[in-house]
Coordinates of C-alpha atoms in Angstrom, one line a residue:
X1 CA -17.7 8.2 18.7
X2 CA -16.9 11.9 18.6
X3 CA -14.0 13.5 16.9
X4 CA -12.2 14.5 20.0
X5 CA -9.1 16.0 18.3
X6 CA -11.0 18.2 16.0
X7 CA -13.5 19.2 18.6
X8 CA -10.7 20.1 21.0
X9 CA -9.1 22.3 18.4
X10 CA -12.4 24.1 17.6
X11 CA -13.3 24.5 21.3
X12 CA -9.8 25.7 22.2
X13 CA -10.0 28.4 19.5
X14 CA -13.4 29.5 20.8
X15 CA -12.2 29.3 24.3
X16 CA -9.2 31.5 23.6
X17 CA -11.4 34.1 21.8
X18 CA -14.0 34.1 24.5
X19 CA -11.4 34.3 27.3
X20 CA -9.9 37.3 25.6
X21 CA -13.2 39.0 25.3
X22 CA -14.3 38.1 28.8
X23 CA -11.1 39.2 30.5
X24 CA -11.2 42.5 28.8
X25 CA -14.8 43.0 29.5
X26 CA -14.6 42.2 33.1
X27 CA -11.4 44.1 33.6
X28 CA -13.1 47.2 32.3
X29 CA -16.6 47.1 33.7
X30 CA -17.0 44.5 36.5
X31 CA -15.4 43.6 39.8
X32 CA -14.6 40.1 40.9
X33 CA -17.7 40.1 43.1
X34 CA -19.9 40.2 39.9
X35 CA -18.7 36.7 38.8
X36 CA -21.2 34.3 40.3
X37 CA -22.1 30.7 40.1
X38 CA -24.3 31.5 37.1
X39 CA -21.1 31.1 35.1
X40 CA -20.6 27.5 36.2
X41 CA -22.2 24.5 34.5
X42 CA -25.2 23.0 36.2
X43 CA -25.8 20.0 34.0
X44 CA -23.8 17.3 32.2
X45 CA -25.4 15.5 29.3
X46 CA -24.3 12.0 28.3
X47 CA -25.1 9.8 25.4
X48 CA -28.1 7.5 25.9
X49 CA -27.6 3.8 26.7
X50 CA -25.2 2.0 24.5
X51 CA -24.6 -1.6 23.3
X52 CA -20.9 -2.4 22.6
X53 CA -19.0 -5.5 21.8
X54 CA -16.2 -6.9 23.9
X55 CA -12.7 -5.7 23.1
X56 CA -14.2 -2.4 21.9
X57 CA -12.8 1.0 22.6
X58 CA -15.4 3.8 22.7
X59 CA -15.3 7.5 23.8
X60 CA -18.1 9.4 25.4
X61 CA -17.8 13.2 25.5
X62 CA -20.0 15.0 28.1
X63 CA -21.8 18.2 27.0
X64 CA -21.9 20.8 29.7
X65 CA -24.4 23.8 29.7
X66 CA -23.3 27.4 30.1
X67 CA -19.6 26.7 29.4
X68 CA -17.2 25.6 26.6
X69 CA -14.9 23.8 29.0
X70 CA -16.2 22.6 32.4
X71 CA -15.4 24.8 35.4
X72 CA -15.9 22.1 38.0
X73 CA -13.7 19.1 38.5
X74 CA -15.3 15.7 37.9
X75 CA -14.7 12.0 38.6
X76 CA -15.9 9.0 36.6
X77 CA -16.7 5.6 38.1
X78 CA -17.9 2.3 36.7
X79 CA -20.3 -0.1 38.4
X80 CA -19.3 -3.0 38.4
X81 CA -15.7 -2.0 37.8
X82 CA -14.5 -5.2 36.3
X83 CA -16.3 -4.9 32.9
X84 CA -14.4 -2.0 31.6
X85 CA -11.1 -0.1 31.8
X86 CA -11.2 3.6 31.1
X87 CA -9.1 6.8 30.8
X88 CA -10.3 10.4 31.2
X89 CA -9.3 13.5 29.3
X90 CA -8.5 16.1 32.0
X91 CA -9.6 19.0 29.9
X92 CA -13.0 17.8 28.6
X93 CA -13.6 14.9 31.0
X94 CA -14.3 12.7 28.0
X95 CA -14.1 9.1 29.0
X96 CA -12.6 6.4 26.7
X97 CA -13.7 3.0 27.8
X98 CA -12.2 -0.4 26.8
X99 CA -14.8 -3.2 27.2
X100 CA -13.4 -6.3 28.8
X101 CA -16.3 -8.8 29.4
X102 CA -20.0 -9.3 28.9
X103 CA -22.5 -7.6 31.2
X104 CA -24.1 -4.3 31.9
X105 CA -22.1 -1.5 33.4
X106 CA -23.2 1.9 34.7
X107 CA -20.9 4.8 34.1
X108 CA -21.3 7.7 36.5
X109 CA -20.0 11.2 36.2
X110 CA -20.0 13.3 39.4
X111 CA -18.6 16.8 40.1
X112 CA -16.2 16.8 43.0
X113 CA -18.3 19.4 44.7
X114 CA -21.4 17.3 44.5
X115 CA -23.4 19.8 42.4
X116 CA -23.6 18.0 39.0
X117 CA -24.0 14.3 38.2
X118 CA -25.0 12.2 35.3
X119 CA -24.9 8.5 34.2
X120 CA -25.4 6.1 31.3
X121 CA -25.6 2.4 30.9
X122 CA -23.4 0.3 28.6
X123 CA -24.5 -3.2 27.6
X124 CA -21.5 -5.3 26.6
X125 CA -22.2 -8.3 24.3
X126 CA -19.6 -10.8 23.2
X127 CA -20.1 -10.3 19.5
X128 CA -16.5 -11.2 18.7
X129 CA -16.7 -13.9 16.0
X130 CA -13.0 -14.3 15.6
X131 CA -13.0 -12.8 12.1
X132 CA -11.0 -9.7 11.4
X133 CA -12.9 -7.6 8.8
X134 CA -11.1 -4.7 7.1
X135 CA -12.7 -2.3 4.5
X136 CA -10.4 0.0 2.6
X137 CA -11.7 3.1 0.8
X138 CA -8.9 3.7 -1.7
X139 CA -7.7 2.9 -5.2
X140 CA -5.0 0.8 -6.9
X141 CA -2.7 1.3 -4.0
X142 CA -5.1 -0.3 -1.5
X143 CA -5.5 -3.0 -4.2
X144 CA -1.7 -3.6 -4.2
X145 CA -1.5 -3.8 -0.5
X146 CA -4.5 -5.9 0.4
X147 CA -5.8 -7.9 -2.5
X148 CA -2.9 -10.2 -3.4
X149 CA -1.2 -11.5 -0.2
X150 CA -2.9 -10.3 3.0
X151 CA -5.4 -13.2 3.0
X152 CA -2.6 -15.7 2.5
X153 CA -0.5 -14.3 5.4
X154 CA -3.5 -14.5 7.7
X155 CA -4.6 -17.9 6.6
X156 CA -1.1 -19.3 7.2
X157 CA -1.4 -18.4 10.8
X158 CA -4.9 -19.8 11.2
X159 CA -6.5 -16.4 11.3
X160 CA -9.9 -15.6 9.6
X161 CA -10.2 -12.4 7.6
X162 CA -12.7 -10.7 5.3
X163 CA -11.2 -8.0 3.1
X164 CA -13.1 -5.3 1.3
X165 CA -11.7 -2.7 -1.1
X166 CA -13.7 0.2 -2.4
X167 CA -11.8 0.9 -5.6
X168 CA -11.7 3.7 -8.1
X169 CA -8.5 3.9 -10.0
X170 CA -6.4 7.0 -9.1
X171 CA -9.1 8.3 -6.7
X172 CA -7.9 10.9 -4.2
X173 CA -9.6 12.0 -1.0
X174 CA -11.5 14.8 -2.8
X175 CA -13.1 12.1 -5.0
X176 CA -14.0 10.0 -2.0
X177 CA -15.4 13.0 -0.2
X178 CA -17.7 13.9 -3.1
X179 CA -18.8 10.3 -3.5
X180 CA -19.3 9.9 0.3
X181 CA -21.4 13.0 0.5
X182 CA -23.6 12.1 -2.4
X183 CA -23.4 8.3 -1.6
X184 CA -22.5 7.8 -5.3
X185 CA -22.6 4.2 -6.5
X186 CA -19.4 4.7 -8.5
X187 CA -17.1 2.1 -6.8
X188 CA -15.8 -1.3 -7.8
X189 CA -16.3 -3.3 -4.6
X190 CA -13.6 -6.0 -4.4
X191 CA -14.3 -8.5 -1.6
X192 CA -12.2 -11.5 -0.4
X193 CA -14.3 -13.9 1.7
X194 CA -13.3 -16.3 4.5
X195 CA -12.2 -19.0 2.0
X196 CA -10.1 -16.5 -0.1
X197 CA -12.6 -16.2 -2.9
X198 CA -12.4 -12.8 -4.5
X199 CA -15.5 -11.2 -6.1
X200 CA -15.8 -7.9 -7.9
X201 CA -19.1 -5.9 -7.9
X202 CA -19.6 -2.7 -9.9
X203 CA -21.8 0.2 -9.1
X204 CA -21.5 0.1 -5.3
X205 CA -21.9 3.0 -2.9
X206 CA -20.0 3.7 0.3
X207 CA -23.1 3.2 2.4
X208 CA -23.7 -0.2 0.8
X209 CA -20.2 -1.4 1.4
X210 CA -20.2 -0.1 5.0
X211 CA -23.4 -2.0 5.7
X212 CA -22.2 -5.2 4.1
X213 CA -20.2 -6.4 7.1
X214 CA -19.7 -5.5 10.7
X215 CA -16.2 -4.0 9.9
X216 CA -13.5 -4.0 12.6
X217 CA -11.4 -1.6 10.6
X218 CA -12.1 1.0 7.9
X219 CA -9.1 2.6 6.3
X220 CA -8.6 5.8 4.3
X221 CA -5.7 6.9 2.2
X222 CA -4.7 9.8 -0.1
X223 CA -4.0 9.2 -3.7
X224 CA -0.3 8.6 -4.3
X225 CA 0.4 11.8 -6.2
X226 CA -1.0 13.9 -3.2
X227 CA 0.1 11.6 -0.4
X228 CA 2.9 13.9 0.6
X229 CA 0.9 17.1 0.5
X230 CA -0.9 17.6 3.8
X231 CA -3.0 20.5 2.6
X232 CA -4.8 17.9 0.3
X233 CA -6.0 16.0 3.5
X234 CA -7.4 18.9 5.5
X235 CA -10.9 19.4 3.9
X236 CA -11.8 16.0 2.4
X237 CA -10.5 13.5 5.1
X238 CA -13.0 14.7 7.8
X239 CA -15.8 14.7 5.2
X240 CA -15.1 11.1 4.2
X241 CA -14.8 10.0 7.8
X242 CA -18.0 11.7 9.0
X243 CA -19.9 10.3 6.0
X244 CA -18.6 6.8 6.6
X245 CA -19.3 7.0 10.3
X246 CA -22.9 8.2 9.7
X247 CA -23.5 5.0 7.7
X248 CA -21.8 2.7 10.1
X249 CA -24.0 1.0 12.7
X250 CA -21.0 -0.5 14.5
X251 CA -19.7 1.9 17.2
X252 CA -16.7 -0.3 17.7
X253 CA -15.2 0.1 14.2
X254 CA -11.6 1.5 14.3
X255 CA -10.5 4.0 11.7
X256 CA -7.0 3.8 10.3
X257 CA -4.8 5.4 7.7
X258 CA -2.9 3.6 5.0
X259 CA 0.5 5.4 4.5
X260 CA 1.5 4.7 0.9
X261 CA 4.9 4.5 -0.7
X262 CA 7.1 7.0 -2.6
X263 CA 7.5 6.4 -6.3
X264 CA 10.5 4.6 -7.8
X265 CA 13.3 7.1 -8.7
X266 CA 12.8 6.3 -12.4
X267 CA 9.0 6.9 -12.3
X268 CA 7.4 8.8 -15.2
X269 CA 4.2 9.5 -13.3
X270 CA 3.2 13.1 -13.8
X271 CA 2.4 13.5 -10.1
X272 CA 6.1 12.9 -9.3
X273 CA 6.6 16.5 -10.2
X274 CA 4.9 17.5 -6.9
X275 CA 8.1 16.2 -5.3
X276 CA 10.7 17.5 -7.8
X277 CA 10.8 14.0 -9.2
X278 CA 12.8 12.9 -6.1
X279 CA 12.0 9.8 -4.2
X280 CA 13.3 11.0 -0.8
X281 CA 11.4 14.3 -1.1
X282 CA 8.3 12.3 -1.7
X283 CA 9.0 9.9 1.1
X284 CA 9.6 12.6 3.7
X285 CA 6.5 14.5 2.5
X286 CA 4.4 11.4 3.0
X287 CA 5.8 10.9 6.5
X288 CA 5.1 14.5 7.5
X289 CA 1.6 14.6 5.9
X290 CA 0.4 11.4 7.6
X291 CA 1.7 12.6 11.0
X292 CA -0.5 15.7 10.7
X293 CA -3.4 13.8 9.1
X294 CA -3.7 11.8 12.3
X295 CA -5.0 14.9 14.0
X296 CA -7.9 15.4 11.6
X297 CA -10.0 12.4 12.5
X298 CA -9.9 9.8 15.3
X299 CA -7.2 7.4 14.1
X300 CA -6.6 4.1 15.8
X301 CA -3.4 3.3 13.8
X302 CA -1.4 4.1 10.6
X303 CA -0.2 1.2 8.4
X304 CA 3.3 2.2 7.4
X305 CA 3.4 0.4 4.1
X306 CA 5.5 3.2 2.5
X307 CA 8.1 2.9 5.2
X308 CA 8.4 -0.8 4.6
X309 CA 9.0 -0.3 0.9
X310 CA 11.6 2.3 1.7
X311 CA 13.3 -0.1 4.1
X312 CA 13.5 -2.8 1.4
X313 CA 15.1 -0.3 -1.0
X314 CA 18.1 -0.2 1.3
X315 CA 18.8 -3.9 0.5
X316 CA 20.7 -5.3 -2.5
X317 CA 17.4 -5.2 -4.4
X318 CA 17.6 -1.4 -4.6
X319 CA 14.6 0.3 -6.2
X320 CA 13.1 -2.9 -7.7
X321 CA 9.6 -3.0 -6.1
X322 CA 7.4 -1.4 -8.7
X323 CA 6.1 -2.6 -12.1
X324 CA 5.7 0.9 -13.7
X325 CA 7.4 3.3 -11.3
X326 CA 4.5 3.6 -8.9
X327 CA 2.4 0.5 -8.7
X328 CA 4.0 -2.3 -6.8
X329 CA 5.2 -5.5 -8.4
X330 CA 4.4 -8.8 -6.8
X331 CA 7.3 -8.6 -4.3
X332 CA 6.4 -5.1 -3.4
X333 CA 2.7 -6.2 -2.8
X334 CA 4.0 -8.9 -0.5
X335 CA 6.0 -6.4 1.6
X336 CA 2.9 -4.1 1.8
X337 CA 0.7 -7.0 2.9
X338 CA 3.2 -8.1 5.5
X339 CA 3.0 -4.5 6.9
X340 CA -0.8 -4.7 7.1
X341 CA -0.6 -8.1 8.8
X342 CA 1.8 -7.0 11.6
X343 CA -0.1 -3.7 12.1
X344 CA -3.6 -5.2 12.4
X345 CA -2.8 -8.4 14.3
X346 CA -0.2 -6.8 16.6
X347 CA 2.2 -9.7 16.1
X348 CA 5.5 -10.1 14.2
X349 CA 5.2 -11.2 10.6
X350 CA 8.7 -12.7 10.8
X351 CA 8.5 -16.4 10.3
X352 CA 5.1 -16.4 8.7
X353 CA 5.0 -19.5 6.5
X354 CA 2.9 -18.1 3.6
X355 CA 5.1 -18.4 0.5
X356 CA 3.9 -16.8 -2.8
X357 CA 4.6 -18.8 -5.9
X358 CA 8.0 -18.2 -7.4
X359 CA 9.3 -16.1 -4.5
X360 CA 12.7 -17.0 -3.1
X361 CA 13.0 -17.8 0.6
X362 CA 15.6 -15.0 0.9
X363 CA 13.1 -12.5 -0.6
X364 CA 10.4 -13.6 1.8
X365 CA 12.7 -13.2 4.8
X366 CA 13.8 -9.7 3.5
X367 CA 10.2 -8.6 3.0
X368 CA 9.1 -9.7 6.4
X369 CA 12.0 -7.9 8.0
X370 CA 11.3 -4.7 6.1
X371 CA 7.7 -4.7 7.2
X372 CA 8.6 -5.6 10.8
X373 CA 11.1 -2.7 11.1
X374 CA 8.5 -0.3 9.6
X375 CA 6.0 -1.2 12.3
X376 CA 8.6 -0.8 15.0
X377 CA 9.9 2.6 13.5
X378 CA 7.1 3.8 11.2
X379 CA 8.5 7.3 10.5
X380 CA 12.2 6.5 9.9
X381 CA 14.0 4.3 7.3
X382 CA 15.7 1.2 8.7
X383 CA 18.7 0.1 6.7
X384 CA 18.6 -3.7 6.1
X385 CA 22.3 -4.3 6.7
X386 CA 21.9 -8.1 6.7
X387 CA 20.6 -8.0 3.1
X388 CA 23.4 -6.3 1.2
X389 CA 25.2 -9.1 -0.7
X390 CA 23.4 -12.4 -1.4
X391 CA 26.5 -13.9 -3.1
X392 CA 27.4 -15.3 -6.5
X393 CA 30.8 -15.3 -8.3
X394 CA 29.8 -14.0 -11.7
X395 CA 30.7 -17.3 -13.5
X396 CA 27.7 -19.1 -15.0
X397 CA 27.7 -22.8 -14.5
X398 CA 24.0 -23.5 -15.2
X399 CA 21.3 -22.0 -17.4
X400 CA 19.6 -18.9 -16.2
X401 CA 15.9 -18.1 -17.2
X402 CA 14.3 -14.7 -17.4
X403 CA 10.6 -14.0 -17.4
X404 CA 9.5 -10.6 -18.8
X405 CA 6.3 -10.2 -16.7
X406 CA 4.9 -7.9 -14.0
X407 CA 2.5 -10.6 -12.6
X408 CA 3.0 -14.3 -12.1
X409 CA 6.5 -15.8 -12.0
X410 CA 7.2 -19.6 -11.8
X411 CA 9.8 -21.1 -9.5
X412 CA 13.3 -21.0 -10.9
X413 CA 12.7 -18.0 -13.2
X414 CA 14.1 -14.5 -12.7
X415 CA 11.2 -12.1 -12.7
X416 CA 11.9 -8.9 -14.8
X417 CA 9.0 -7.0 -13.2
X418 CA 9.4 -3.5 -14.6
X419 CA 9.9 -2.0 -18.1
X420 CA 11.3 1.4 -17.4
X421 CA 14.9 2.6 -17.4
X422 CA 16.7 1.7 -14.1
X423 CA 14.7 -1.4 -13.5
X424 CA 17.0 -4.3 -12.7
X425 CA 17.4 -7.9 -11.5
X426 CA 20.2 -7.1 -9.1
X427 CA 21.5 -10.6 -8.8
X428 CA 20.1 -13.3 -11.1
X429 CA 19.4 -16.8 -9.8
X430 CA 19.8 -20.3 -11.1
X431 CA 16.8 -22.6 -11.2
X432 CA 17.8 -23.9 -7.8
X433 CA 17.6 -20.5 -6.2
X434 CA 21.3 -19.9 -5.9
X435 CA 22.6 -16.5 -6.9
X436 CA 24.9 -15.9 -9.9
X437 CA 26.5 -12.6 -9.1
X438 CA 25.3 -11.2 -12.5
X439 CA 22.9 -8.2 -12.8
X440 CA 20.5 -7.3 -15.6
X441 CA 19.5 -3.7 -15.8
X442 CA 17.4 -1.7 -18.3
X443 CA 19.2 1.3 -19.7
X444 CA 16.6 2.2 -22.4
X445 CA 13.0 1.5 -21.5
X446 CA 10.4 -0.7 -23.1
X447 CA 7.0 0.9 -23.8
X448 CA 5.1 -1.4 -21.6
X449 CA 4.1 -4.9 -20.6
X450 CA 1.3 -7.1 -21.8
X451 CA 0.7 -10.0 -19.4
X452 CA -1.8 -11.9 -21.5
X453 CA -1.2 -11.3 -25.2
X454 CA 1.4 -14.1 -25.9
X455 CA 0.8 -17.7 -26.7
X456 CA -0.1 -20.4 -24.2
X457 CA 0.7 -24.1 -24.5
X458 CA 4.0 -23.5 -26.2
X459 CA 6.3 -26.2 -27.5
X460 CA 9.9 -25.0 -27.2
X461 CA 13.0 -26.2 -25.4
X462 CA 12.5 -23.4 -22.9
X463 CA 9.7 -25.5 -21.3
X464 CA 7.8 -22.3 -20.3
X465 CA 4.8 -22.1 -18.1
X466 CA 1.9 -20.3 -19.7
X467 CA 2.5 -17.4 -17.3
X468 CA 5.8 -16.9 -19.0
X469 CA 4.9 -17.4 -22.7
X470 CA 1.7 -15.2 -22.4
X471 CA 3.5 -12.1 -21.1
X472 CA 5.8 -9.8 -23.0
X473 CA 7.6 -6.5 -22.8
X474 CA 7.0 -4.5 -26.0
X475 CA 8.0 -1.3 -27.7
X476 CA 7.4 0.3 -31.1
X477 CA 10.0 1.7 -33.6
X478 CA 7.4 4.1 -35.1
X479 CA 5.2 6.6 -33.3
X480 CA 2.1 5.0 -31.7
X481 CA -0.7 7.6 -31.0
X482 CA 0.8 10.2 -28.7
X483 CA 3.7 7.9 -27.8
X484 CA 7.1 8.8 -29.4
X485 CA 8.9 5.9 -31.1
X486 CA 11.4 3.8 -29.1
X487 CA 13.8 2.6 -31.8
X488 CA 15.5 0.1 -29.5
X489 CA 15.1 -1.1 -25.9
X490 CA 18.3 -2.0 -24.1
X491 CA 19.3 -4.3 -21.2
X492 CA 22.8 -4.4 -19.8
X493 CA 24.1 -7.6 -18.2
X494 CA 27.1 -7.0 -15.9
X495 CA 29.2 -8.8 -13.4
X496 CA 30.6 -11.6 -15.7
X497 CA 34.0 -12.6 -14.1
X498 CA 35.4 -14.9 -16.8
X499 CA 36.1 -15.1 -20.5
X500 CA 33.7 -18.0 -21.0
X501 CA 31.2 -18.0 -23.8
X502 CA 27.4 -18.2 -23.5
X503 CA 24.4 -18.9 -25.6
X504 CA 21.4 -16.5 -25.4
X505 CA 18.0 -18.0 -26.6
X506 CA 15.0 -15.8 -27.1
X507 CA 11.2 -16.4 -27.2
X508 CA 8.7 -13.7 -28.3
X509 CA 5.0 -14.0 -29.0
X510 CA 2.1 -11.8 -29.8
X511 CA -1.2 -13.6 -30.4
X512 CA -4.2 -12.7 -32.6
X513 CA -2.3 -10.5 -35.2
X514 CA -2.2 -10.9 -39.0
X515 CA 1.0 -9.0 -39.8
X516 CA 4.7 -9.6 -39.3
X517 CA 6.2 -8.7 -35.9
X518 CA 9.8 -9.4 -36.7
X519 CA 12.0 -8.7 -33.7
X520 CA 15.8 -8.3 -33.9
X521 CA 18.0 -9.2 -30.9
X522 CA 21.5 -7.8 -30.9
X523 CA 24.2 -8.8 -28.4
X524 CA 27.3 -6.6 -27.9
X525 CA 30.1 -7.9 -25.7
X526 CA 33.6 -8.8 -26.9
X527 CA 31.9 -9.0 -30.3
X528 CA 28.5 -8.2 -31.9
X529 CA 25.9 -10.7 -33.2
X530 CA 22.2 -10.5 -34.1
X531 CA 19.3 -12.9 -34.7
X532 CA 15.6 -12.3 -35.7
X533 CA 12.3 -13.9 -34.6
X534 CA 8.8 -13.1 -35.8
X535 CA 6.6 -12.8 -32.7
X536 CA 3.3 -12.9 -34.6
X537 CA 1.2 -15.9 -33.3
X538 CA 4.4 -17.7 -32.3
X539 CA 4.1 -20.7 -30.1
X540 CA 6.9 -23.0 -31.3
X541 CA 10.0 -21.0 -32.3
X542 CA 13.0 -19.6 -30.5
X543 CA 16.1 -18.0 -31.8
X544 CA 19.6 -18.4 -30.2
X545 CA 22.9 -16.6 -30.5
X546 CA 26.0 -18.7 -29.6
X547 CA 29.6 -17.9 -28.6
X548 CA 28.7 -14.7 -26.8
X549 CA 31.5 -13.3 -24.6
X550 CA 31.5 -10.4 -22.2
X551 CA 33.6 -7.4 -22.9
X552 CA 36.7 -6.4 -20.8
X553 CA 34.4 -4.8 -18.2
X554 CA 32.3 -8.0 -17.8
X555 CA 29.3 -6.6 -19.7
X556 CA 27.0 -7.9 -22.4
X557 CA 24.5 -5.5 -23.9
X558 CA 21.2 -6.7 -25.4
X559 CA 19.4 -4.5 -27.9
X560 CA 15.8 -5.3 -28.8
X561 CA 14.4 -3.6 -31.9
X562 CA 12.1 -4.1 -34.9
X563 CA 13.5 -6.4 -37.6
X564 CA 13.8 -5.7 -41.3
X565 CA 10.8 -7.9 -42.1
X566 CA 8.5 -6.1 -39.5
X567 CA 5.5 -4.7 -41.5
X568 CA 3.4 -3.7 -38.6
X569 CA 2.2 0.0 -38.9
X570 CA 3.9 0.9 -35.6
X571 CA 6.6 -1.7 -35.8
X572 CA 5.9 -3.3 -32.5
X573 CA 8.6 -5.6 -31.2
X574 CA 8.7 -8.0 -28.2
X575 CA 10.5 -10.2 -25.7
X576 CA 8.8 -12.8 -23.6
X577 CA 11.5 -15.0 -22.3
X578 CA 15.3 -15.5 -22.3
X579 CA 17.6 -18.3 -21.4
X580 CA 21.4 -17.7 -20.9
X581 CA 23.5 -20.9 -20.9
X582 CA 27.2 -21.5 -20.5
X583 CA 28.9 -23.1 -23.5

């Protein structure tokens, strides 16, 4: 398949220059009688015989002698005519065929004056095995979008898929261009097979991955920090495309672009400075860059994952779709996968029965709607007006459980999926999925999250799954390497609508340590109370603070800090789980 868009631009530039020179030359030195048939093309060259699969789209570009653009008019025909549909470019007379059924078809190109003719044969085989195969050449953003939930969405609808992801963390198009040109074996090749099994193979080159399957789609994307800067696409994207195409024996592969998402407004990623640390500046830049990038290579479609995330941000959930300000949390990954599903299969994702563990039905509905609207209107934000207020009266009548984790979340728990300032649970739920009307929002960040460092098989009255007890948010009261100290991390609970009192119970755990990791929890509402818990190797203990009452504004502030007994060199402190109960 030829790069029609690029070749047209080059030819048009050459044509304009040549036309300028020719016009001036002939106007000065020749008469119209001097222009003869020697300036007309006398031959049209076509590709040799081809073998294509059914349901394949393929473009053949004739090459004419003596001219840049053909001077004669031409007509294409297909014999028999029922095996293909086709369209013709009126400038280059390139023919784009869509194969319909098995058989052999002869494509004929004839000039309308009868002076030039050419033909080629296309053998159409029914190689459609019913399996959609997608290879992404990307980084952690393609990982977020494809590796967690896309297979599940397809499987729920009885569709068979194979997913490949050529992964290098943070890789931009320049990196991919360099690797593609040298065929470097520097990729981690993540593959999800028909049964959903995921394997990871190190040291794989692009040529090896391209040859591994008869890919229906191969996608490209720019790294997130350059995704809204079109100038960063211009040189490397065609290089990557041409290298991939040279290794690809399947002429029916369709090439697509993955339009990524803007960072959360609270993101601390250094690349956010490219957009003045402003989410909407970044989003609009991404929209504009990908519109222009479509003209650099033959693009079948653009997957508007970034638009879907921005749509979801108009809901009551606000900006809560990333774990660290730029990578997606599990809910964000589900939205991105819904967008891929609807784009590739060409059918609405709304109503898809795939339900990730611990994800509320309302959240699933919201995600599918955000993705659907993004596919319908990929370059504009659609406000999700039906998802503004999920309810709740601000009076707790049952216990509420919070899981401090950016990965797995069990049913009935509230997932606190980000550790930066501004991250929130906009409306906490009871274990039955009903909303409370109470919000939890971080006003002073934690340093990070560790999803595997806590204890498993705990014995406390919180009855935690291992996924809860193993994960913690942590900070350090003293400097840690190049990281400045965080003396306390703060969460604000708001929306309490009564003078009732509550009990807050905390669990913290950090395994495989030999020092004291005493953590102090302070609650400030109508009054102030504190309690301490040593997180070191803890699998059995919790600490509770009773008779907690909101202040006059309906707020309770939680401060997490290092306790007086903490003798760790950096004074690390932790929170894994929290239960809030009415008294």
